[in-house]
mmCIF file of C-alpha atoms in Angstrom:
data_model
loop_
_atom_site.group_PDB
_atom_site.id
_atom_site.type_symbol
_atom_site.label_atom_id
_atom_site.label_comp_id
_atom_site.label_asym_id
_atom_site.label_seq_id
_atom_site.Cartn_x
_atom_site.Cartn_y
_atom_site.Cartn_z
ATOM 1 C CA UNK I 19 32.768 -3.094 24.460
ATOM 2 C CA UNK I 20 29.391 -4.249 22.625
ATOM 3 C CA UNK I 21 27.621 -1.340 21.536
ATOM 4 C CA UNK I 22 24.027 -2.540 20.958
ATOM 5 C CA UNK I 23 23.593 -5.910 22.996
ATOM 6 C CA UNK I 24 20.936 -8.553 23.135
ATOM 7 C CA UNK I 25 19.782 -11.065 25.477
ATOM 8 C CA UNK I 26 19.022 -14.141 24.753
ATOM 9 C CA UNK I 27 20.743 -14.644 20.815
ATOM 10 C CA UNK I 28 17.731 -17.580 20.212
ATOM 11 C CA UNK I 29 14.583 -17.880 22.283
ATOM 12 C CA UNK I 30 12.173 -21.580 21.797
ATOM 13 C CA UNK I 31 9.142 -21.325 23.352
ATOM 14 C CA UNK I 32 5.809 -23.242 23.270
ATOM 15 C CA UNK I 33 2.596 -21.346 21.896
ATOM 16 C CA UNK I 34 0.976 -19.104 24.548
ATOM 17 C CA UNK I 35 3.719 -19.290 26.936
ATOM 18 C CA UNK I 36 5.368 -15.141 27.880
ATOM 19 C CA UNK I 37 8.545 -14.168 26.956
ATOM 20 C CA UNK I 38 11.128 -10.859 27.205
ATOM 21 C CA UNK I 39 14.036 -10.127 25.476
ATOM 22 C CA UNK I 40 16.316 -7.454 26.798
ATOM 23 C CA UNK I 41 18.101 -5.047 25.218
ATOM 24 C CA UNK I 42 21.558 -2.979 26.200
ATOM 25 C CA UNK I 43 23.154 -0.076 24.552
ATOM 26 C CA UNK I 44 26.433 1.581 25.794
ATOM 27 C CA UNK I 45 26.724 4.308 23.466
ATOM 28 C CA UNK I 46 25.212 7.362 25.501
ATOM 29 C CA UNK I 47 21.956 6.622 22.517
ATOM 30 C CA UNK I 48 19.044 8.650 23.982
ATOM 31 C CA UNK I 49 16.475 6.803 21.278
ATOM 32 C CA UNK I 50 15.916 3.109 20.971
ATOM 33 C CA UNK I 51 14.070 0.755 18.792
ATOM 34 C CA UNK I 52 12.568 -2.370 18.386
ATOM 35 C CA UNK I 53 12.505 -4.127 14.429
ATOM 36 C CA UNK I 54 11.001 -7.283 13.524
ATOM 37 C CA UNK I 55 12.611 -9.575 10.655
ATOM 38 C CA UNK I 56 10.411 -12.089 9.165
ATOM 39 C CA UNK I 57 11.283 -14.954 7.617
ATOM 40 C CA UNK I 58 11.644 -12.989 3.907
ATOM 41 C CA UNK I 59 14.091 -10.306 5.572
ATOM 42 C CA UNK I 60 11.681 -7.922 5.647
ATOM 43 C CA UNK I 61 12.357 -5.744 8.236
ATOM 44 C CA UNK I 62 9.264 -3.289 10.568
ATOM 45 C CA UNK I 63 9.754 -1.220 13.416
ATOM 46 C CA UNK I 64 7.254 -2.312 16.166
ATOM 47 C CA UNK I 65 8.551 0.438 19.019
ATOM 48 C CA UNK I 66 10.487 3.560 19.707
ATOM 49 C CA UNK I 67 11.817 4.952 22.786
ATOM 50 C CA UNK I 68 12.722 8.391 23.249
ATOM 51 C CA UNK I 69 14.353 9.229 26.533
ATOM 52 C CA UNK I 70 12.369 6.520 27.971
ATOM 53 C CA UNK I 71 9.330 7.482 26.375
ATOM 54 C CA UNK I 72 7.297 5.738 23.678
ATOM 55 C CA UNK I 73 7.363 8.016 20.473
ATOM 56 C CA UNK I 74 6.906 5.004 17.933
ATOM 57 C CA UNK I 75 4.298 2.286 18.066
ATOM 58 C CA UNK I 76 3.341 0.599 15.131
ATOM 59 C CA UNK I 77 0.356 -1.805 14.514
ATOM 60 C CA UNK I 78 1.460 -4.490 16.895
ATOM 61 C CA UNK I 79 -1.128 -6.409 18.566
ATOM 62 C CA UNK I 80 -1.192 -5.393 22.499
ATOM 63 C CA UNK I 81 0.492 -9.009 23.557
ATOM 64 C CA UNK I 82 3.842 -6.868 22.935
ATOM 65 C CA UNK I 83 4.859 -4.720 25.925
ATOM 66 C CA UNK I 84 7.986 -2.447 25.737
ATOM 67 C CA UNK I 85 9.783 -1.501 28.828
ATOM 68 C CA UNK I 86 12.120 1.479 29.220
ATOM 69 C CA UNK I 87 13.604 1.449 32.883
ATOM 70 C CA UNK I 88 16.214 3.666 31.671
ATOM 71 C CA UNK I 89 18.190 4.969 28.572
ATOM 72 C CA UNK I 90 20.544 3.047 28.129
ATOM 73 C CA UNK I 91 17.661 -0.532 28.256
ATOM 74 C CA UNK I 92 14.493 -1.403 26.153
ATOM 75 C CA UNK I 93 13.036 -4.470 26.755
ATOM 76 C CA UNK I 94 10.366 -6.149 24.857
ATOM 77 C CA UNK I 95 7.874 -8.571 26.823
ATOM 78 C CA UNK I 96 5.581 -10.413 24.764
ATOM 79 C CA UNK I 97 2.597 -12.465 26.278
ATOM 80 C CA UNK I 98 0.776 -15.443 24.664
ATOM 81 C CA UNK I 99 3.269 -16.224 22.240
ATOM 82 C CA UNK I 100 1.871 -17.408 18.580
ATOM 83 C CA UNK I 101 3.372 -19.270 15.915
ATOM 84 C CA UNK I 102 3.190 -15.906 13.748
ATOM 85 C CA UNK I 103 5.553 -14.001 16.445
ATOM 86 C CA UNK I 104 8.380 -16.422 14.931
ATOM 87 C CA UNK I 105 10.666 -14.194 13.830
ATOM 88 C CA UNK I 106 14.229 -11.991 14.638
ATOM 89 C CA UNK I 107 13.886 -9.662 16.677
ATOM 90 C CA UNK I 108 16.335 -6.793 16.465
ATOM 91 C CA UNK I 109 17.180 -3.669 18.932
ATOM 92 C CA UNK I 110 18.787 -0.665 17.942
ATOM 93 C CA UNK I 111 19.586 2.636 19.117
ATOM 94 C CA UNK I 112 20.441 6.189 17.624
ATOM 95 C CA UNK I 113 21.198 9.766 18.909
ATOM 96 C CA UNK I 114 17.964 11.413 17.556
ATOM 97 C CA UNK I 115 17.535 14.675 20.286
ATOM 98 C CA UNK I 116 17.561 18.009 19.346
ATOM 99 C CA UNK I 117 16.341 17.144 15.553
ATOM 100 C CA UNK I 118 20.051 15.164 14.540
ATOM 101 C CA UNK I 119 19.485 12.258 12.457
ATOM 102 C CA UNK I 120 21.461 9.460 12.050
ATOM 103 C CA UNK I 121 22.488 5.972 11.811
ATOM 104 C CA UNK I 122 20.740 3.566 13.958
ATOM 105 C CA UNK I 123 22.808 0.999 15.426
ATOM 106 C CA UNK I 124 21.785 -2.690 15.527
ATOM 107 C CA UNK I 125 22.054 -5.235 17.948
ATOM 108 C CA UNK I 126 22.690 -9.278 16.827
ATOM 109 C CA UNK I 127 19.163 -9.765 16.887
ATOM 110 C CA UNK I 128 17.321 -12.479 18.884
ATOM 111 C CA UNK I 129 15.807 -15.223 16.760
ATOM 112 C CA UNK I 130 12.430 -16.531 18.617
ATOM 113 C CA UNK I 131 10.919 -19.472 17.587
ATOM 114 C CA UNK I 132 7.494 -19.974 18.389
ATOM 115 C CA UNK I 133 6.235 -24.035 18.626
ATOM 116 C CA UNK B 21 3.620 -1.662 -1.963
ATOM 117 C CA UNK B 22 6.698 -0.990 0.446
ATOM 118 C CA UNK B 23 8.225 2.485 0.699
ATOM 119 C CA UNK B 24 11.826 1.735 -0.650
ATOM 120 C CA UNK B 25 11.488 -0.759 -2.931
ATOM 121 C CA UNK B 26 14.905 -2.415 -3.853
ATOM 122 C CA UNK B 27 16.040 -4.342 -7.297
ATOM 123 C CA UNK B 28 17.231 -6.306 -7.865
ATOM 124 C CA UNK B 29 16.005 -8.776 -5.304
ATOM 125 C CA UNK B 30 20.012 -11.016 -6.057
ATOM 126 C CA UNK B 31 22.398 -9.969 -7.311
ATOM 127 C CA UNK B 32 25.518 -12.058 -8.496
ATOM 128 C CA UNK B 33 28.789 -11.296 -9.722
ATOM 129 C CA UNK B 34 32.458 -12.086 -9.442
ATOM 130 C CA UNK B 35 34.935 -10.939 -7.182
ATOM 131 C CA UNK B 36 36.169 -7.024 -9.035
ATOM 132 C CA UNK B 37 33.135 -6.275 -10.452
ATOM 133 C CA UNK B 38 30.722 -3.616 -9.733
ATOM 134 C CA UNK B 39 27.731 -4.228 -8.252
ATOM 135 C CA UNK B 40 24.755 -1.984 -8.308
ATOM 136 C CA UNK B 41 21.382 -2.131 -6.233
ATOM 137 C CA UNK B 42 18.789 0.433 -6.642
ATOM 138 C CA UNK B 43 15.758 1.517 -4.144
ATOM 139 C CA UNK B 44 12.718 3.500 -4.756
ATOM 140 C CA UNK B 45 10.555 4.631 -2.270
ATOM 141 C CA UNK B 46 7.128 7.131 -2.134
ATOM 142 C CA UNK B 47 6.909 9.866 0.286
ATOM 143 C CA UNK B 48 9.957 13.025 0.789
ATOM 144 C CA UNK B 49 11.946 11.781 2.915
ATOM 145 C CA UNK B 50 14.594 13.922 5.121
ATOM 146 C CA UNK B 51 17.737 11.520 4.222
ATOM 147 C CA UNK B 52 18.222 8.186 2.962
ATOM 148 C CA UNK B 53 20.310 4.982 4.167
ATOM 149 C CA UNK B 54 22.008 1.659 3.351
ATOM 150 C CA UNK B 55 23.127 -0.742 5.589
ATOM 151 C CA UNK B 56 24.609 -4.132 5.320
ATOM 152 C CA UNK B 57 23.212 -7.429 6.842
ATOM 153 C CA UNK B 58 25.635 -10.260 6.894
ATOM 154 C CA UNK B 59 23.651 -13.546 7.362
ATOM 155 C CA UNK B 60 22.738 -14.170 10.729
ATOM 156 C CA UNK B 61 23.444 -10.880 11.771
ATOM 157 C CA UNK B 62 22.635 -7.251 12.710
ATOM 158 C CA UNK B 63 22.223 -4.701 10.264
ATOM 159 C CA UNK B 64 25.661 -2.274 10.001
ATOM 160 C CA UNK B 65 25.318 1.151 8.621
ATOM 161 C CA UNK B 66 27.052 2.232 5.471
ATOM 162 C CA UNK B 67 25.993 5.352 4.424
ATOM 163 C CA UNK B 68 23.902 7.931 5.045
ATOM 164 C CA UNK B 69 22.840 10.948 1.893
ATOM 165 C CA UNK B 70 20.651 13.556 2.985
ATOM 166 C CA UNK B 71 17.848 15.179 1.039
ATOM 167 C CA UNK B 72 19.822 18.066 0.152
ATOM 168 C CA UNK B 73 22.820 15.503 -1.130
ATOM 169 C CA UNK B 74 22.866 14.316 -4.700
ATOM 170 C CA UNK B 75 26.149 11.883 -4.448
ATOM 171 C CA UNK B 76 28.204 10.353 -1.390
ATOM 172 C CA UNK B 77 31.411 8.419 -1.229
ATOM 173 C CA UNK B 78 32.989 6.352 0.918
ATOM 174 C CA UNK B 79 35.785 3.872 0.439
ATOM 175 C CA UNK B 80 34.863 1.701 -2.363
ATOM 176 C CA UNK B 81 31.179 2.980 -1.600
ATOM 177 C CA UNK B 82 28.807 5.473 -4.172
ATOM 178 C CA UNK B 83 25.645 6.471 -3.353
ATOM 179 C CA UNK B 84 23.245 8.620 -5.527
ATOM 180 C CA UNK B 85 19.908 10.208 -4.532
ATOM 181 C CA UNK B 86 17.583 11.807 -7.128
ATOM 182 C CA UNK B 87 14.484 13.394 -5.201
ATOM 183 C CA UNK B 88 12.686 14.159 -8.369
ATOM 184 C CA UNK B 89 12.629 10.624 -9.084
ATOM 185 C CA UNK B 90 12.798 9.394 -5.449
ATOM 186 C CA UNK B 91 15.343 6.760 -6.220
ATOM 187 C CA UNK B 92 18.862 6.157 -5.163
ATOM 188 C CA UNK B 93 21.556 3.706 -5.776
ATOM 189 C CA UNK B 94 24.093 1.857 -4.385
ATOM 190 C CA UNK B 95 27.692 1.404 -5.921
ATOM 191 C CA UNK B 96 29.906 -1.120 -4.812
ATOM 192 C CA UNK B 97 33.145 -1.170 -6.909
ATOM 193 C CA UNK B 98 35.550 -3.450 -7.026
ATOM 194 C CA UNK B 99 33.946 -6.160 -4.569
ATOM 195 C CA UNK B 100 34.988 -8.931 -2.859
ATOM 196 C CA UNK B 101 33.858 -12.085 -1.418
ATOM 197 C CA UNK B 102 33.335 -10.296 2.127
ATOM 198 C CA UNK B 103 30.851 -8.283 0.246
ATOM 199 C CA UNK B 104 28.632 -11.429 0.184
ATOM 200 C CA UNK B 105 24.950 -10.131 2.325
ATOM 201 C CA UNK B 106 22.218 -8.576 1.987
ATOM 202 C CA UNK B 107 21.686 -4.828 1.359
ATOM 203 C CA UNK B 108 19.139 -2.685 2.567
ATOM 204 C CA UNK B 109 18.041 0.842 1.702
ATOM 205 C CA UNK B 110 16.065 2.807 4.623
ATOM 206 C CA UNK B 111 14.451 6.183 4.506
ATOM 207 C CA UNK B 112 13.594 8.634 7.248
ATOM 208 C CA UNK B 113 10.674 10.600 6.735
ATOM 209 C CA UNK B 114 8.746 13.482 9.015
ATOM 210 C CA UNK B 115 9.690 14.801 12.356
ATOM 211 C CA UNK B 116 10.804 11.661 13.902
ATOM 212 C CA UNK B 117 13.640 9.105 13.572
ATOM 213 C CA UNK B 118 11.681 6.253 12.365
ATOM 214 C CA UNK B 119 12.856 4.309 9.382
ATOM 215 C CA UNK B 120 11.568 2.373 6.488
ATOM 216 C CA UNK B 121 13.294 -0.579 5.009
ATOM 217 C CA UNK B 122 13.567 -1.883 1.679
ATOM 218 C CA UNK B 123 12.595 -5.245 0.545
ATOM 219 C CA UNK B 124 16.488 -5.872 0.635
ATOM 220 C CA UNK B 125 19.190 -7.090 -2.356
ATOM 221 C CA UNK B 126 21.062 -10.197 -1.865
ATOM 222 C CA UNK B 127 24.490 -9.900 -3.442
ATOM 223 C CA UNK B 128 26.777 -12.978 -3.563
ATOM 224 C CA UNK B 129 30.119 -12.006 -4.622
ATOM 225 C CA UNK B 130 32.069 -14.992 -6.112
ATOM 226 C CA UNK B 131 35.371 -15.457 -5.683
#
């Protein structure tokens, strides 16, 4: 019955290797969002999904893909991996249609370390 | 600097006292959050005040919102050691959904 889910919960990698982390929400969201969390706690939005389509996408350099199959999934693919992508990444979702705004719910995050 | 700006940056206080954590941020914003980040964990949502909203409550839970000042705070009364994690003020701003987070308060509740 997890609402926001996230696959894996840590993710080591060597620098330049490609990596995806998925991203599952059961609550019927139509938006969804990608966050970064450096090591400080600050927290950025990288991506937004609307519907599956991109509405959101913040200064991120190009090696990060986003991948909406469907509503309910956003999945972030990154390519050539650097030791500044270390980091937790964090999905969420929200019901944002028809101009409601709202809480955004988080998923446990995915803590990638980059070596 | 960041839109929503928190102090203080830690906060700590015993177990029944009140702790309060205050954000600024820049731009008019159409409502403002705070959510809760336990370590090692997602963020939770706590509260939500619109725009139009000068005060909320919930539970043990006060939020203000001044617009003129674009600041708000965050009341927790009577806390506890489960209170212990970081706090984060977000504010959503323009036609879409996206939000901007605060530099984040770390309150440690002692018990």
């Amino acid at each position: 019955d997890t609402a926001v889910s996230q696959t894996p919960k840590y993710l080591v990698t060597q620098m330049g290797n490609d990596k995806s982390i998925k991203c599952e929400q059961n609550l019927g969201h139509d938006t969804m969002y990608w966050y970064k969390q450096d090591s400080k706690k600050f927290l950025k939005i990288m991506f937004s999904y609307n519907n599956k389509e991109l509405i959101i996408n913040e200064t991120v350099p190009n090696r990060f893909s986003p991948k909406s199959p469907d509503k309910a999934h956003l999945n972030l693919h990154i390519n050539s991996l650097e030791l500044g992508d270390s980091a937790v990444y964090f999905c969420a979702s929200s019901q944002a249609a028809s101009g409601r705004r709202g809480e955004q719910f988080f998923g446990p995050g995915t803590r990638l370390t980059v070596l | 600097s960041q839109q929503g700006e928190e102090d203080p940056q830690a906060l700590s206080i015993q177990e029944g006292e009140n702790a309060t954590m205050n954000c600024s941020y820049k731009t008019s914003i159409n409502n403002l959050q705070w959510y809760r980040q336990n370590s090692g964990r997602g963020l939770v949502h706590l509260i939500l005040i619109r725009s139009n909203e000068r005060e909320k409550h919930s539970g043990r839970l006060r939020v203000t919102l001044d617009t003129s000042k674009k600041s708000s705070s965050l009341l927790i009364t009577a806390s506890r050691a489960a209170d212990t994690a970081s706090y984060f003020c977000a504010t959503e701003e323009g036609s879409g959904s996206r939000l901007t987070f605060g530099e984040g308060t770390q309150l440690t509740v002692n018990p």
